[in-house]
Amino acid sequence: MLQTPSGGADTGTAPAGGRTMSIGTVLNLLRGEFPEVTLSKIRFLEAEGLVEPRRTPSGYRKFSQGDVERLALILRMQRDHYLPLKVIREHLEALERGERPQLPGPQGERQRELLDPTAEAPQDGPTAARVGRAELLAAAEVSEAELAEWESYGLIAAAGDGGYDSEAVTVARLIAELGRFGLEPRHLRIMKASAEREAGLVEQVVAPLRLHRNPQTRAHAEASARELATLSVRLHAALVQTALRAQAH
């Protein structure tokens, strides 16, 4: 496991003659503790000024051990303390001044539900695993203007009580990631329409089971719905890859 700095944070500049690493090596080191981290995530944190690796004359990034530890600290603050980048930046600046700022306690199970797109939603009631608007903005690292635009296109919608389902965090993050490739909300409406059609197909299969008097049968309906959704997503991904290969040839 990577160890975070106990005092001030590294500036990101490797000392002369010190060992440096490529971004691919850094990714492999971080994935031991953070399996979901990606090259795009590391580049995003660099673009936000949270880590500053050296650059070779040809433009390649060279990360020091201090950079890796700093990245691990940032990722841990996001995962365990559910902090937006602004608060993380302030915390790092405090460390650089030699201070020892306190972080809020871990968010436990609810934190994992919000940030893990594969986690099953709890079954305690209709408002379980809901997040507020501010929580959604912080978790997805997006602005109010971006969220408002996505809502105007129907890509994300609040529930009647003004809260958002936990899946909305994942949706917001993916929309933001696609946006970095130039895909705008208007381009993504076709994906939403496709998802709604697939959900309708799943519902046709499980609807009779949901109405059954036997509670075990109703529970089986929910399990079947989850399995069908997983298979549908896998099929969709495979069909997209097949279509891309066909277009490339």
C-alpha positions as a printed NumPy array, in Angstrom:
array([[  0.   ,   0.   ,   0.   ],
       [  1.288,   3.491,  -0.778],
       [  2.154,   5.643,   2.189],
       [  0.967,   9.237,   2.273],
       [  3.216,  12.041,   3.503],
       [  2.99 ,  12.629,   7.237],
       [  3.877,  16.302,   6.974],
       [  4.05 ,  18.826,   4.134],
       [  3.143,  17.744,   0.624],
       [  5.699,  17.366,  -2.133],
       [  5.798,  20.103,  -4.737],
       [  5.838,  17.565,  -7.558],
       [  9.344,  18.382,  -8.789],
       [ 11.736,  15.452,  -8.517],
       [ 15.157,  16.287,  -7.074],
       [ 18.065,  16.294,  -9.479],
       [ 19.172,  12.733, -10.068],
       [ 16.134,  11.339,  -8.254],
       [ 14.206,   8.381,  -9.629],
       [ 11.29 ,   9.377, -11.811],
       [  8.45 ,   7.388, -13.343],
       [  6.26 ,   7.549, -16.411],
       [  2.528,   8.069, -16.068],
       [  1.958,   4.401, -16.974],
       [  4.2  ,   3.255, -14.116],
       [  2.386,   5.605, -11.741],
       [ -0.955,   4.18 , -12.851],
       [  0.209,   0.63 , -12.107],
       [  1.452,   1.655,  -8.662],
       [ -1.796,   3.4  ,  -7.747],
       [ -4.074,   0.638,  -8.986],
       [ -3.025,  -1.622,  -6.134],
       [ -5.049,   0.576,  -3.78 ],
       [ -7.228,   2.406,  -6.298],
       [ -8.312,  -0.124,  -8.968],
       [-10.655,   2.368, -10.643],
       [ -8.012,   5.052, -11.278],
       [ -7.311,   5.819, -14.939],
       [ -4.787,   7.774, -16.989],
       [ -7.522,  10.343, -17.631],
       [ -8.001,  10.79 , -13.894],
       [ -4.29 ,  11.429, -13.324],
       [ -4.191,  13.897, -16.22 ],
       [ -7.292,  15.623, -14.854],
       [ -5.698,  16.069, -11.418],
       [ -2.622,  17.501, -13.115],
       [ -4.76 ,  19.88 , -15.187],
       [ -6.391,  21.047, -11.945],
       [ -2.956,  21.848, -10.521],
       [ -3.143,  19.263,  -7.745],
       [  0.015,  17.493,  -8.886],
       [  2.83 ,  18.915, -11.009],
       [  5.139,  16.294, -12.516],
       [  8.281,  17.331, -14.317],
       [  8.236,  17.435, -18.124],
       [ 11.039,  16.287, -20.371],
       [ 12.052,  18.547, -23.293],
       [  9.896,  16.334, -25.523],
       [  6.885,  16.805, -23.232],
       [  6.744,  13.467, -21.401],
       [  5.599,  13.518, -17.796],
       [  8.098,  12.352, -15.165],
       [  6.645,  11.703, -11.708],
       [  8.692,  11.611,  -8.517],
       [  7.927,   9.348,  -5.55 ],
       [  6.536,  12.449,  -3.864],
       [  4.142,  12.966,  -6.772],
       [  2.895,   9.39 ,  -6.429],
       [  2.349,   9.81 ,  -2.691],
       [  0.538,  13.086,  -3.306],
       [ -1.75 ,  11.428,  -5.868],
       [ -2.477,   8.624,  -3.416],
       [ -3.355,  11.187,  -0.756],
       [ -5.711,  13.002,  -3.143],
       [ -7.429,   9.795,  -4.231],
       [ -7.772,   8.68 ,  -0.619],
       [ -9.381,  11.984,   0.348],
       [-11.873,  11.588,  -2.47 ],
       [-12.634,   7.957,  -1.681],
       [-12.666,   8.017,   2.12 ],
       [-13.75 ,  11.566,   2.897],
       [-15.923,  12.47 ,  -0.101],
       [-14.187,  15.84 ,  -0.565],
       [-14.509,  18.149,  -3.591],
       [-11.327,  19.298,  -5.311],
       [-11.516,  22.773,  -3.779],
       [-11.351,  21.355,  -0.252],
       [ -8.608,  18.907,  -1.247],
       [ -6.568,  21.76 ,  -2.693],
       [ -6.964,  23.771,   0.532],
       [ -5.915,  20.736,   2.569],
       [ -2.787,  20.227,   0.461],
       [ -1.889,  23.898,   0.71 ],
       [ -2.216,  23.672,   4.491],
       [  0.138,  20.668,   4.493],
       [  2.641,  22.63 ,   2.42 ],
       [  2.562,  25.389,   5.06 ],
       [  3.481,  22.81 ,   7.672],
       [  0.018,  22.675,   9.229],
       [ -1.804,  19.478,  10.204],
       [ -5.419,  20.084,   9.13 ],
       [ -8.101,  17.628,  10.204],
       [-10.255,  15.772,   7.708],
       [-13.875,  14.725,   8.25 ],
       [-14.42 ,  11.083,   9.145],
       [-14.948,   8.421,   6.449],
       [-18.422,   8.141,   5.032],
       [-18.604,   4.335,   5.433],
       [-21.162,   2.32 ,   3.529],
       [-23.023,   5.331,   2.198],
       [-19.789,   6.65 ,   0.694],
       [-19.23 ,   3.39 ,  -1.177],
       [-22.802,   3.411,  -2.434],
       [-22.348,   6.911,  -3.839],
       [-19.028,   6.313,  -5.551],
       [-19.203,   2.653,  -6.594],
       [-21.333,   2.289,  -9.728],
       [-21.539,  -1.49 ,  -9.187],
       [-22.884,  -1.268,  -5.649],
       [-26.456,  -2.44 ,  -5.18 ],
       [-28.885,   0.157,  -3.912],
       [-30.154,  -0.48 ,  -0.383],
       [-33.704,  -1.681,  -0.052],
       [-34.728,   0.393,   2.968],
       [-37.171,   2.633,   1.177],
       [-37.812,   4.931,  -1.765],
       [-35.38 ,   7.603,  -0.546],
       [-32.505,   5.222,   0.306],
       [-29.066,   6.192,  -1.011],
       [-30.339,   9.61 ,  -2.119],
       [-27.931,  12.527,  -2.34 ],
       [-28.602,  16.235,  -2.322],
       [-27.675,  18.608,  -5.116],
       [-24.551,  19.87 ,  -3.364],
       [-23.433,  16.289,  -2.688],
       [-23.94 ,  15.37 ,  -6.328],
       [-21.906,  18.356,  -7.522],
       [-19.083,  17.536,  -5.103],
       [-18.987,  13.812,  -5.829],
       [-19.063,  14.235,  -9.619],
       [-16.744,  17.283,  -9.559],
       [-18.976,  19.298, -11.88 ],
       [-20.349,  22.82 , -11.781],
       [-23.894,  23.977, -11.17 ],
       [-24.089,  25.243, -14.762],
       [-23.066,  21.841, -16.149],
       [-25.616,  19.985, -14.038],
       [-28.361,  22.424, -15.022],
       [-27.552,  21.876, -18.712],
       [-27.625,  18.097, -18.341],
       [-30.971,  18.322, -16.579],
       [-32.345,  20.475, -19.388],
       [-31.568,  17.609, -21.799],
       [-33.138,  15.041, -19.489],
       [-29.872,  13.197, -18.847],
       [-30.189,  13.618, -15.077],
       [-33.355,  14.282, -13.099],
       [-34.051,  14.923,  -9.435],
       [-36.717,  12.925,  -7.624],
       [-39.849,  14.491,  -6.217],
       [-38.097,  15.333,  -2.935],
       [-35.301,  17.153,  -4.779],
       [-32.738,  14.412,  -4.13 ],
       [-30.864,  12.272,  -6.614],
       [-30.439,   8.515,  -6.827],
       [-26.911,   7.266,  -6.224],
       [-26.621,   6.311,  -9.904],
       [-26.821,  10.017, -10.762],
       [-23.258,  10.449,  -9.47 ],
       [-22.011,   7.839, -11.923],
       [-24.057,   9.34 , -14.759],
       [-22.694,  12.828, -14.053],
       [-19.109,  11.618, -13.977],
       [-19.486,   9.735, -17.248],
       [-21.133,  12.699, -18.983],
       [-18.254,  14.907, -17.839],
       [-15.686,  12.374, -19.07 ],
       [-17.396,  12.126, -22.474],
       [-17.457,  15.907, -22.636],
       [-13.677,  15.975, -22.589],
       [-13.818,  14.176, -25.945],
       [-16.125,  16.816, -27.378],
       [-19.437,  15.008, -26.868],
       [-22.095,  17.483, -25.796],
       [-25.342,  16.746, -23.892],
       [-27.364,  16.975, -27.107],
       [-25.25 ,  14.124, -28.499],
       [-25.99 ,  11.925, -25.5  ],
       [-29.778,  11.957, -25.752],
       [-29.61 ,   8.989, -28.122],
       [-27.823,   7.011, -25.389],
       [-30.51 ,   7.871, -22.876],
       [-33.244,   6.847, -25.31 ],
       [-31.462,   3.545, -25.919],
       [-31.114,   2.934, -22.167],
       [-34.819,   3.593, -21.634],
       [-35.729,   1.082, -24.356],
       [-33.43 ,  -1.54 , -22.801],
       [-34.95 ,  -0.879, -19.368],
       [-38.393,  -1.336, -20.878],
       [-37.379,  -4.724, -22.248],
       [-36.084,  -5.826, -18.846],
       [-39.289,  -4.663, -17.191],
       [-41.404,  -6.7  , -19.615],
       [-39.574,  -9.836, -18.509],
       [-39.73 ,  -9.261, -14.748],
       [-43.084,  -7.452, -14.423],
       [-45.144, -10.661, -13.951],
       [-42.761, -11.781, -11.2  ],
       [-43.037,  -8.453,  -9.37 ],
       [-46.802,  -8.945,  -9.047],
       [-46.534, -12.414,  -7.557],
       [-47.872, -12.961,  -4.034],
       [-44.863, -15.023,  -2.976],
       [-42.153, -12.71 ,  -1.506],
       [-39.42 , -15.053,  -2.707],
       [-40.691, -14.734,  -6.247],
       [-40.72 , -10.95 ,  -5.941],
       [-37.139, -11.052,  -4.641],
       [-36.228, -13.25 ,  -7.602],
       [-37.684, -10.561,  -9.87 ],
       [-35.267,  -7.978,  -8.475],
       [-32.298, -10.327,  -8.845],
       [-33.348, -11.143, -12.396],
       [-33.677,  -7.459, -13.232],
       [-30.129,  -6.784, -12.039],
       [-28.749,  -9.733, -13.983],
       [-30.625,  -8.748, -17.126],
       [-29.359,  -5.175, -16.791],
       [-25.771,  -6.408, -16.504],
       [-26.152,  -8.638, -19.562],
       [-27.778,  -5.809, -21.491],
       [-24.875,  -3.459, -20.727],
       [-22.345,  -6.098, -21.767],
       [-24.201,  -6.773, -25.006],
       [-24.454,  -3.037, -25.724],
       [-20.686,  -2.612, -25.201],
       [-19.913,  -5.589, -27.438],
       [-22.19 ,  -4.289, -30.198],
       [-20.562,  -0.833, -30.053],
       [-17.102,  -2.38 , -30.32 ],
       [-18.254,  -4.543, -33.247],
       [-19.669,  -1.494, -35.022],
       [-16.468,   0.489, -34.464],
       [-14.336,  -2.295, -35.914],
       [-16.629,  -2.509, -38.927],
       [-16.375,   1.249, -39.514],
       [-12.578,   1.144, -39.169],
       [-12.425,  -1.318, -42.06 ]])
